[in-house]
Short mmCIF file of C-alpha atoms in Angstrom, two decimals:
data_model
loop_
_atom_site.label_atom_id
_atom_site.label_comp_id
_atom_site.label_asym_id
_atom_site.label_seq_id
_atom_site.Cartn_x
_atom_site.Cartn_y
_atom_site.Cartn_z
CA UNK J 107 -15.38 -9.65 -28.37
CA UNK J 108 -17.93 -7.43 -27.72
CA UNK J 109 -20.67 -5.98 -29.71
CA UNK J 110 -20.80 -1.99 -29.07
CA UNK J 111 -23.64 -1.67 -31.34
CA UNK J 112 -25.35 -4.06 -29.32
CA UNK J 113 -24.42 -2.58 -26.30
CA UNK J 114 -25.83 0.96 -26.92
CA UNK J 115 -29.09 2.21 -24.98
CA UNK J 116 -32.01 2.87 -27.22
CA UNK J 117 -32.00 6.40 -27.06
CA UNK J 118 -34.85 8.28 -24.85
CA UNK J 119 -38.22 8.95 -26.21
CA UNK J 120 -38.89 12.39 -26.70
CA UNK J 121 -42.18 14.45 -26.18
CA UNK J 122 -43.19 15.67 -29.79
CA UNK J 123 -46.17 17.06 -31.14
CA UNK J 124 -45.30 14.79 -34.03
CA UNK J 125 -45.87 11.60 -32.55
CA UNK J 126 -49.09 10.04 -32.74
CA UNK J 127 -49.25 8.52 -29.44
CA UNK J 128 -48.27 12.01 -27.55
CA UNK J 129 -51.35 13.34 -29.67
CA UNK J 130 -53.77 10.49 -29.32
CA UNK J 131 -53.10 11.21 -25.59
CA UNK J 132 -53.76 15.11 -25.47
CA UNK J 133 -56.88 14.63 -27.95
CA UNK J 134 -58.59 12.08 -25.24
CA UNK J 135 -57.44 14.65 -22.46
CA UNK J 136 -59.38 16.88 -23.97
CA UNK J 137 -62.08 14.73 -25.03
CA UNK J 138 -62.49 13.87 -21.45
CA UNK J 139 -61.95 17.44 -20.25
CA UNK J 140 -65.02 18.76 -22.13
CA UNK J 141 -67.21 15.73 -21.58
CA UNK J 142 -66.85 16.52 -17.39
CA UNK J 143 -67.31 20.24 -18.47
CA UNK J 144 -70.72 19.47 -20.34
CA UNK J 145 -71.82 17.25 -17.25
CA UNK J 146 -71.05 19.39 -14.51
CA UNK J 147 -72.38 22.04 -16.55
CA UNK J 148 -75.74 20.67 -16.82
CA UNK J 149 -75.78 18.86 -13.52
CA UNK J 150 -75.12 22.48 -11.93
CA UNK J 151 -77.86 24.41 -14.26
CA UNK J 152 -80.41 21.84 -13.05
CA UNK J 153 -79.98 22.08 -9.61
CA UNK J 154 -79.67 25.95 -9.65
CA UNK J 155 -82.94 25.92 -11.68
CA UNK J 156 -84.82 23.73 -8.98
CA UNK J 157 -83.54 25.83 -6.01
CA UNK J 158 -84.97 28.73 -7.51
CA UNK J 159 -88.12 27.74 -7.98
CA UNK J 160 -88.31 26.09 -4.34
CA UNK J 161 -88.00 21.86 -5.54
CA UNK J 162 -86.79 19.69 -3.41
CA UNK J 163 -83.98 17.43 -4.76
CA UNK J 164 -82.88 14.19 -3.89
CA UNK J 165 -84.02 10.87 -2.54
CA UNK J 166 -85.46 10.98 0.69
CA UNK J 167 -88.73 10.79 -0.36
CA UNK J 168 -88.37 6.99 -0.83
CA UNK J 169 -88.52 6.41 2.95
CA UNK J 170 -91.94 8.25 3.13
CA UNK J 171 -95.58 6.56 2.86
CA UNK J 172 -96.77 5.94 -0.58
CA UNK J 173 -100.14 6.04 0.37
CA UNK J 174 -101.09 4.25 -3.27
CA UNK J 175 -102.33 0.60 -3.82
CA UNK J 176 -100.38 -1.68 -6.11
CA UNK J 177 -102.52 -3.88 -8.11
CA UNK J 178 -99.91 -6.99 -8.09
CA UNK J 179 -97.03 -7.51 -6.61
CA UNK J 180 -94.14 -10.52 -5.93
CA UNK J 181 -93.50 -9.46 -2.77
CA UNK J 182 -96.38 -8.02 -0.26
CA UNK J 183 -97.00 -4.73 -0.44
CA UNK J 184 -99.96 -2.44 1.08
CA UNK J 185 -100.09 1.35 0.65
CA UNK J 186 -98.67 2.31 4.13
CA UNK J 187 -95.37 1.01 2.97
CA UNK J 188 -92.99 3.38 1.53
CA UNK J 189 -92.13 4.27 -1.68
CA UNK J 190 -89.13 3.00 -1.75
CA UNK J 191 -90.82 -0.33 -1.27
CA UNK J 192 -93.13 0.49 -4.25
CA UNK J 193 -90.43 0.91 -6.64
CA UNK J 194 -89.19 -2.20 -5.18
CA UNK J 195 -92.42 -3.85 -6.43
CA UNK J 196 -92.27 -2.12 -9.67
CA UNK J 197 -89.09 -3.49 -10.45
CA UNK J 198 -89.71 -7.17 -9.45
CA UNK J 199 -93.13 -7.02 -11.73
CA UNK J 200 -90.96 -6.10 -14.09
CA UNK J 201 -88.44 -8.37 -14.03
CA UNK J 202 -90.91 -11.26 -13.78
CA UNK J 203 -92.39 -10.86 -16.83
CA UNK J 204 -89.33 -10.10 -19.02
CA UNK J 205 -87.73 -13.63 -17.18
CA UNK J 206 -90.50 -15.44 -18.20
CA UNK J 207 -90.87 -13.99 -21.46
CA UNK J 208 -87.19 -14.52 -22.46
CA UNK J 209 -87.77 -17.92 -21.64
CA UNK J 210 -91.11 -19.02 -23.73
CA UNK J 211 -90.14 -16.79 -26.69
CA UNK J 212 -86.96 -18.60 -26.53
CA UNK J 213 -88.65 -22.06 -26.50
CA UNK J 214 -91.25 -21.20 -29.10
CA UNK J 215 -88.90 -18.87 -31.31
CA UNK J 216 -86.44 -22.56 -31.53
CA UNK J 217 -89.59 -24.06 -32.57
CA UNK J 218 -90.65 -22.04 -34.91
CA UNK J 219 -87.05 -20.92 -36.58
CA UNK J 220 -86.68 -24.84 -37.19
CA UNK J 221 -90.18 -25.16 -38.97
CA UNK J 222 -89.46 -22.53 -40.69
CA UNK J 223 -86.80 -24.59 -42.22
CA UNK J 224 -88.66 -28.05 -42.21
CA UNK J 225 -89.51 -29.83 -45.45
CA UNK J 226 -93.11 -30.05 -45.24
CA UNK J 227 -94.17 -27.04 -47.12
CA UNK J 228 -96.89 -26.22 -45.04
CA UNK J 229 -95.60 -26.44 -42.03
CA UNK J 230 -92.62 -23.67 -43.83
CA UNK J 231 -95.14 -21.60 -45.01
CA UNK J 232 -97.25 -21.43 -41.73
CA UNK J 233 -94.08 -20.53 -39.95
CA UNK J 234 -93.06 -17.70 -42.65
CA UNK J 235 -96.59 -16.56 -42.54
CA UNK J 236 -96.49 -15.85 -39.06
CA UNK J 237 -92.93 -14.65 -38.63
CA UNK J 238 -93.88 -11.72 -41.20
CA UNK J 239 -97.06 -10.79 -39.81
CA UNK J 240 -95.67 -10.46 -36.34
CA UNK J 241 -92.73 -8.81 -36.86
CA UNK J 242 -94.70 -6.01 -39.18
CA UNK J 243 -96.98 -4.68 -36.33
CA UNK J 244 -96.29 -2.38 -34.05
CA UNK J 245 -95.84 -4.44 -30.32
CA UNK J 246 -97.66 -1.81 -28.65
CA UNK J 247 -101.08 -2.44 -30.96
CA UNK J 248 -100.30 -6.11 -30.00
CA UNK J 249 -100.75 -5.26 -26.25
CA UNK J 250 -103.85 -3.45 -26.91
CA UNK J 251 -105.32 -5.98 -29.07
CA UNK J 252 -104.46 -8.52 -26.43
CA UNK J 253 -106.07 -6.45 -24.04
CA UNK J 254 -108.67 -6.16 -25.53
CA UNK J 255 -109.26 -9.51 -26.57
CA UNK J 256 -109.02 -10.66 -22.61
CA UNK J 257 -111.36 -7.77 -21.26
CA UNK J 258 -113.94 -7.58 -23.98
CA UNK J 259 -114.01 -10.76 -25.43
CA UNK J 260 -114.27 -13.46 -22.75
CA UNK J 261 -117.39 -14.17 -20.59
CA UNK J 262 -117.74 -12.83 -17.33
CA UNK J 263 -116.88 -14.91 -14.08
CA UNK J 264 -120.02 -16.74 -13.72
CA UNK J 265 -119.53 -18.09 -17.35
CA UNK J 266 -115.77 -18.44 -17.59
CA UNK J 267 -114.45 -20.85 -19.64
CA UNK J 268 -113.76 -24.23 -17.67
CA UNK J 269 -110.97 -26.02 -20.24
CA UNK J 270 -109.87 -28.61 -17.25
CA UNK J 271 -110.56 -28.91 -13.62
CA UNK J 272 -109.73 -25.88 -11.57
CA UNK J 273 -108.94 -23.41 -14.22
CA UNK J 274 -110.81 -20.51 -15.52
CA UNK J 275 -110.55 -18.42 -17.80
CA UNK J 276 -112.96 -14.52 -17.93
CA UNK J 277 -112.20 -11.29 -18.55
CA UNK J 278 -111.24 -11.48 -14.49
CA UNK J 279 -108.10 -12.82 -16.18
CA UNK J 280 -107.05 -16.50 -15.39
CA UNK J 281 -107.50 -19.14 -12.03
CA UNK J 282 -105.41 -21.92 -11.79
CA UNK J 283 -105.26 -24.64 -8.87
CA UNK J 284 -102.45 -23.56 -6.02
CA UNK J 285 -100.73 -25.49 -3.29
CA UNK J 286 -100.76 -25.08 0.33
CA UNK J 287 -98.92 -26.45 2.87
CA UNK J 288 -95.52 -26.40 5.10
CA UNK J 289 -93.84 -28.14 2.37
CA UNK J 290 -94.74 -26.13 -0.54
CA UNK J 291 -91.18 -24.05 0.16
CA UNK J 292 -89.08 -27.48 0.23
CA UNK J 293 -90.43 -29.08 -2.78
CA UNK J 294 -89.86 -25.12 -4.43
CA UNK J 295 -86.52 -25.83 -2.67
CA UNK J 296 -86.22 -28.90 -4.20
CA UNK J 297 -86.68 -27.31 -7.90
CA UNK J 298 -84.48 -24.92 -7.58
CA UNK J 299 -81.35 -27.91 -6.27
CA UNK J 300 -81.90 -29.55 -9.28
CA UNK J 301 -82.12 -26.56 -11.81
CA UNK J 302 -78.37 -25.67 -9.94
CA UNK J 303 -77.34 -29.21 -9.98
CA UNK J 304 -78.35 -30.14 -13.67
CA UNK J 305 -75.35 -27.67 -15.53
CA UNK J 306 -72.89 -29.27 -13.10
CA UNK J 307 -73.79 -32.56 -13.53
CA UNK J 308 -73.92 -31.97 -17.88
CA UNK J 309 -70.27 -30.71 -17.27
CA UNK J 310 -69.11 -33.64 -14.99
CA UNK J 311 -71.32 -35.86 -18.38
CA UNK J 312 -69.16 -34.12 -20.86
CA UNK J 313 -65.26 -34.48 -19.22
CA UNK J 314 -65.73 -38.34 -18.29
CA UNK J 315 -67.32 -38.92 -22.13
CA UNK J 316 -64.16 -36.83 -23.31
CA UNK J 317 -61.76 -39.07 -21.04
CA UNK J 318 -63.79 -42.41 -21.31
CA UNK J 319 -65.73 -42.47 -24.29
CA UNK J 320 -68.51 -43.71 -22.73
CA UNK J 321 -71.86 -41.40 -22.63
CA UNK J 322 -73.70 -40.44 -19.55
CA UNK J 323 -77.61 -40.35 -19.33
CA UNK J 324 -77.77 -37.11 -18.42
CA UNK J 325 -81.68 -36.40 -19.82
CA UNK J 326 -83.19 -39.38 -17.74
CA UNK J 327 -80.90 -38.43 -14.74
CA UNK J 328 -82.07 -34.94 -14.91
CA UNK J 329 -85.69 -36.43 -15.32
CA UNK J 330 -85.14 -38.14 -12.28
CA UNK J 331 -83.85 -35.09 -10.15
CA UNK J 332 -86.47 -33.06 -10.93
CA UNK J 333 -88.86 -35.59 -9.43
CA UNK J 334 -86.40 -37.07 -6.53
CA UNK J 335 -85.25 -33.76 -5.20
CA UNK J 336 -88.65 -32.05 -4.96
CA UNK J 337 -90.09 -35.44 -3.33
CA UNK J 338 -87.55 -35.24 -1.07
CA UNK J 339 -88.44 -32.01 0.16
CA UNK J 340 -91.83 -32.91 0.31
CA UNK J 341 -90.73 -35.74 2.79
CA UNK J 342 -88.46 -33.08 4.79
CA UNK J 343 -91.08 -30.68 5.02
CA UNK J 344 -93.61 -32.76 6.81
CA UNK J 345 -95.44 -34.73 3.65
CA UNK J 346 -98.30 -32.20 4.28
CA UNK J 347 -99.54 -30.49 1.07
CA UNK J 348 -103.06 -29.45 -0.05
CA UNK J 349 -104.35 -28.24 -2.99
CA UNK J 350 -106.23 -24.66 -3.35
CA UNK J 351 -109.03 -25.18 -5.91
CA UNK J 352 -110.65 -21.66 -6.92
CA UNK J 353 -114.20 -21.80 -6.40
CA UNK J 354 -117.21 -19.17 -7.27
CA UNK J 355 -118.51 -17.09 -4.34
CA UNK J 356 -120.59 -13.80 -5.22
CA UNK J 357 -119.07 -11.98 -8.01
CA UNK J 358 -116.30 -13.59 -8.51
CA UNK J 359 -113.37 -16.86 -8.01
CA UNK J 360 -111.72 -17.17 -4.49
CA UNK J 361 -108.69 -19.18 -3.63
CA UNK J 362 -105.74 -20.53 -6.13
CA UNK J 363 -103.53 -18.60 -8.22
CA UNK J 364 -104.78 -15.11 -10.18
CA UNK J 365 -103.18 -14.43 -12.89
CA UNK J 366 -104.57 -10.87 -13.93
CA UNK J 367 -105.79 -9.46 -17.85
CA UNK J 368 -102.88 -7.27 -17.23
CA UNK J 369 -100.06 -9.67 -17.04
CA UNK J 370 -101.63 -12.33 -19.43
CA UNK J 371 -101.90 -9.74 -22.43
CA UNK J 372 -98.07 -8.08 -21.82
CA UNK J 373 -96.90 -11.56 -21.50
CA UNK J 374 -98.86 -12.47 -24.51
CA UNK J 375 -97.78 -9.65 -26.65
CA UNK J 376 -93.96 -9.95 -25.50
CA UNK J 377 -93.93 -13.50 -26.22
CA UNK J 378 -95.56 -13.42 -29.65
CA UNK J 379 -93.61 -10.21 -30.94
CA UNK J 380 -90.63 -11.20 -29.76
CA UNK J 381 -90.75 -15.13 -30.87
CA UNK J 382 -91.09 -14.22 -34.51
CA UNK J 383 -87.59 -12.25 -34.57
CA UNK J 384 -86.25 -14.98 -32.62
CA UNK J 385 -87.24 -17.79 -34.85
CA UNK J 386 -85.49 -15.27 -37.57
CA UNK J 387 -82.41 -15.67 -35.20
CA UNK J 388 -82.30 -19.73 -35.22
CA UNK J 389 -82.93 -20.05 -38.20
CA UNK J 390 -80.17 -18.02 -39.94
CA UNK J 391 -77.49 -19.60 -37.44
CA UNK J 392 -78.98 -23.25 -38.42
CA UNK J 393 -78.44 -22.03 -42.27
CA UNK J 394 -74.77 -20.49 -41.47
CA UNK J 395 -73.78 -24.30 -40.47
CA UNK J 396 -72.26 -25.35 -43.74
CA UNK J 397 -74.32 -28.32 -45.60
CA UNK J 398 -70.93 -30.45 -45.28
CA UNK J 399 -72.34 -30.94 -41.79
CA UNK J 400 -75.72 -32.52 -42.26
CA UNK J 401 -74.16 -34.68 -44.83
CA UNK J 402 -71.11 -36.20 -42.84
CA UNK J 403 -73.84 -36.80 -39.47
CA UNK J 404 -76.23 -38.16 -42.40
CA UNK J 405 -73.78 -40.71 -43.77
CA UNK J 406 -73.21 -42.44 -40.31
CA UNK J 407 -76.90 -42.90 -40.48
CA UNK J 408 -78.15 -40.25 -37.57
CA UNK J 409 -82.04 -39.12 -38.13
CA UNK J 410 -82.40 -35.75 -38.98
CA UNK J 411 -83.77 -34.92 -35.52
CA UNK J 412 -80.49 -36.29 -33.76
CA UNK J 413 -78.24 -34.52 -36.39
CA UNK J 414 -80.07 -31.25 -35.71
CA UNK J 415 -80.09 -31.50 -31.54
CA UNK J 416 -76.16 -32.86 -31.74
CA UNK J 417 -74.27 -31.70 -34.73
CA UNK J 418 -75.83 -28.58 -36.35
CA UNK J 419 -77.35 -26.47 -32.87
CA UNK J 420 -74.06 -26.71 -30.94
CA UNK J 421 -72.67 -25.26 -34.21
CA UNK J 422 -74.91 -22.75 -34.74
CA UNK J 423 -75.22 -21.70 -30.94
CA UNK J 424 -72.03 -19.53 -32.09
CA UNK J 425 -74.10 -17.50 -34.89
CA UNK J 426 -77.29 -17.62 -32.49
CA UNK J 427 -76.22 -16.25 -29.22
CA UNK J 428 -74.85 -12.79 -30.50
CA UNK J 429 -78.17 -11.20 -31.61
CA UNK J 430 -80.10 -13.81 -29.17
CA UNK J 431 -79.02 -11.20 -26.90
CA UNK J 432 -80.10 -8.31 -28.57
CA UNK J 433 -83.85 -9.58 -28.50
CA UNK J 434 -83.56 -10.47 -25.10
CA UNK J 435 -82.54 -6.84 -24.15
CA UNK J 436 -85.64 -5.70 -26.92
CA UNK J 437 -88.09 -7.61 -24.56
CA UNK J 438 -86.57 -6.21 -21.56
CA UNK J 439 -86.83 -2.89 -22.37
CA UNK J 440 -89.99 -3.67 -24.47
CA UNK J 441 -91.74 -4.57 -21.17
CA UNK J 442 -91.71 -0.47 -20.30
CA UNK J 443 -94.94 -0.51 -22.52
CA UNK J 444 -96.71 -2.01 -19.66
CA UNK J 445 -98.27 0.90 -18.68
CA UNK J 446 -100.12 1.91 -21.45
CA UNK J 447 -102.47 -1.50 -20.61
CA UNK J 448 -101.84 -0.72 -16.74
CA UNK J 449 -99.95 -3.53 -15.56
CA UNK J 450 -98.02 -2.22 -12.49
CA UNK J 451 -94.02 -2.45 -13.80
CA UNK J 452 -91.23 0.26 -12.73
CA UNK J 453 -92.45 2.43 -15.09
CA UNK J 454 -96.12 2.80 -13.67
CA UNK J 455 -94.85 2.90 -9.71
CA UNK J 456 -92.44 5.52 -10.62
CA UNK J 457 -94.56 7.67 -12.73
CA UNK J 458 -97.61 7.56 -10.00
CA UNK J 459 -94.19 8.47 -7.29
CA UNK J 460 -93.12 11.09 -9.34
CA UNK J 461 -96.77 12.39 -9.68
CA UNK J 462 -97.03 12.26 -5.79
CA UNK J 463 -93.56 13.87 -4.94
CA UNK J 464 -93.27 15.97 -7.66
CA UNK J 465 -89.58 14.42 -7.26
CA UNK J 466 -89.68 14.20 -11.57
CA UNK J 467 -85.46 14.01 -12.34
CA UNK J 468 -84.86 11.41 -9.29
CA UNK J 469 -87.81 9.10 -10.71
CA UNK J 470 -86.36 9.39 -14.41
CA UNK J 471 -83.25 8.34 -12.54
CA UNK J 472 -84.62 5.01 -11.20
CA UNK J 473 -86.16 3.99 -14.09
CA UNK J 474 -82.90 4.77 -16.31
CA UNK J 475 -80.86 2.79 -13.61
CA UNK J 476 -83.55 -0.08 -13.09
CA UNK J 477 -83.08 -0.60 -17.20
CA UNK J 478 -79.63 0.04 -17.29
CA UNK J 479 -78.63 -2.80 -14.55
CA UNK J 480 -81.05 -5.59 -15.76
CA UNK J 481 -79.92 -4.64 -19.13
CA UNK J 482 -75.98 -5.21 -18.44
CA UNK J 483 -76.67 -8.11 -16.27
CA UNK J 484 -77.97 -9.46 -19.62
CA UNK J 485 -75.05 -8.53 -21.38
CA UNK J 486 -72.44 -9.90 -19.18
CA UNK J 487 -74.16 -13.46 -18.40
CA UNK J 488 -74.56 -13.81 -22.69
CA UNK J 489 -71.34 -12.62 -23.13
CA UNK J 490 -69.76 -15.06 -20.73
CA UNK J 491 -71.93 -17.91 -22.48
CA UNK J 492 -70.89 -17.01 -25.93
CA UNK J 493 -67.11 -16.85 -25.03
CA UNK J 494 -67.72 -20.36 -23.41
CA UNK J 495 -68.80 -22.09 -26.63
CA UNK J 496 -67.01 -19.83 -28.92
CA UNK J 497 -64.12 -21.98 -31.15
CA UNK J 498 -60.57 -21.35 -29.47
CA UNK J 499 -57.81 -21.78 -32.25
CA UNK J 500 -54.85 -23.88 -31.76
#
């Protein structure tokens, strides 16, 4: 027999003002309606504005000659290139130091958030001491003071510092030893193999221990790429490699690598601000492990050191990598101070464009967009790693 009630068609949704969804609908209409309104709005007054007074809008200019030197670059650079090129520079700058900048204030914040937390009381106090003095001035007097110390401070060339062979250190800013040679670009080659190689080969490590039981060497085979691999690509590229000593002539070094008073104090100031807040970081996520933990590794007789690297970090990785990410995008975006000590990032090039072209509202563009891309590319690579090692419930 069968079932009318069952049977019967739900009956037809109707379009009412007195259902929430029809109204949640119409409101974000709306919403969306005058949000378009305010930006053509404004978009329209602007250009109207710069039409009457005879600006030129747009971005051609960035094909024309810059006609302005750039004091350091990534990528070569001379003042008959165009501007578009010059931004190009300014962005790389830029990204270089906040790369390398995440990466030491990563490696020193770890440090430092775990002897914060050490035992020896000095060591805990040194570590507090320093977290709460860095975090309580201003970055930007940090850069100066840097600065400062670099460019008043240290000798001149012909007495810079000498701490080992083939480095010196003046108010010229820093020489190290460089090398030279056809095979400088395969053994570079042969770095970068193994730094692609190593997160495959940790995965491949951590599914056959799962399976097997049986644990891989990954550290000493990692060890052992990043000296096989680049030796290899010394071999390929010819075995012919020199190395670039700077030496004194006149007024000051030639040859090696420069590293300039500009660069070494925003490094220096990015690094130290920013390690303090993430030592803060590590060390709350290591305390947000429960205490359970540390006993149950210390009753099967682990050293504290071992129960730290593999029981209580890739615990506390979870807590850590959330607001990790906010300091990285803090020294990112922190970097934009740059110009107030003059070292060349996006925001120098495009102010000395903008000064040039008069092109002010395209150049406020770049930088916006330059900020707003690294910054999501952040984002989206820390997101991805925090849903990797997040905990996925059963």
């Amino acid at each position: 027999m069968v079932n009318k009630a069952s049977a019967t068609p739900a009956p037809k949704r109707s379009m009412s003002w007195n259902d929430p969804g029809v109204r949640s609908v119409v409101y974000q209409i709306l919403v969306l309606g005058l949000v378009g309104f305010g930006v053509w709005y404004l978009v329209s007054n602007t250009l109207h504005n710069l039409s009457v007074r005879n600006i030129s809008t747009g971005f051609g200019f960035l094909h024309r000659e810059a006609g302005f030197a750039i004091g350091e670059s990534v990528v070569e650079y001379s003042p008959a290139d165009t501007y578009g090129r010059a931004i190009w520079v300014g962005i790389l700058n830029t990204l270089r130091v906040s790369i390398i900048g995440i990466i030491l204030a990563t490696l020193f914040g770890t440090l430092l958030g775990m002897a914060r937390l050490s035992k020896n009381w000095l060591l805990s106090r040194v570590a507090g001491a320093y977290i709460e003095l860095m975090r309580n001035i201003p970055l930007l007097l940090q850069l100066f003071f840097w600065y400062a110390i670099i460019t008043e401070v240290m000798p001149g060339p012909r007495e810079a510092l000498n701490p080992a062979p083939g480095v010196f250190l003046s108010n010229r800013g820093l020489k190290l030893p460089s090398l030279q040679g056809d095979a400088v670009d395969w053994i570079l080659g042969g770095f970068g193999l193994a730094l692609i190689a190593i997160p495959f080969l940790a995965r491949w490590a951590r599914k056959r221990q799962e399976s097997t039981g049986h644990i891989f060497p990954l550290g000493r085979v990692c060890l052992a790429l990043f000296i096989i691999l680049p030796v290899a690509g010394w071999l390929a590229g010819g075995a012919t490699l020199a190395v670039d000593m700077p030496v004194f002539k006149g007024f000051n070094f030639s040859g090696g690598i420069s590293i300039s008073p500009e660069f070494a104090a925003l490094l220096a100031g990015l690094v130290i601000y920013t390690t303090a807040f993430v030592a803060e970081v590590v060390r709350s996520g290591i305390q947000a492990v429960n205490q359970g933990q540390w006993e149950a590794a210390g009753s099967l007789g682990l050293p504290r050191g071992r129960v730290l690297r593999l029981v209580i970090l890739p615990q506390a990785l979870r807590v850590i990598v959330p607001p990790m990410t906010s300091q990285y995008l803090n020294l990112t975006k922190n970097s934009s101070l740059a110009v107030a000590i003059g070292y060349p990032d996006i925001v120098s090039v495009v102010n000395t464009t903008l000064n040039q072209t008069g092109q002010a509202i395209e150049g406020i563009l770049i930088i916006m967009a330059a900020y707003l891309t690294v910054s999501l590319s952040i984002s989206i690579f820390m997101n991805w790693y925090n849903k990797r090692i997040a905990l996925v419930e059963r």
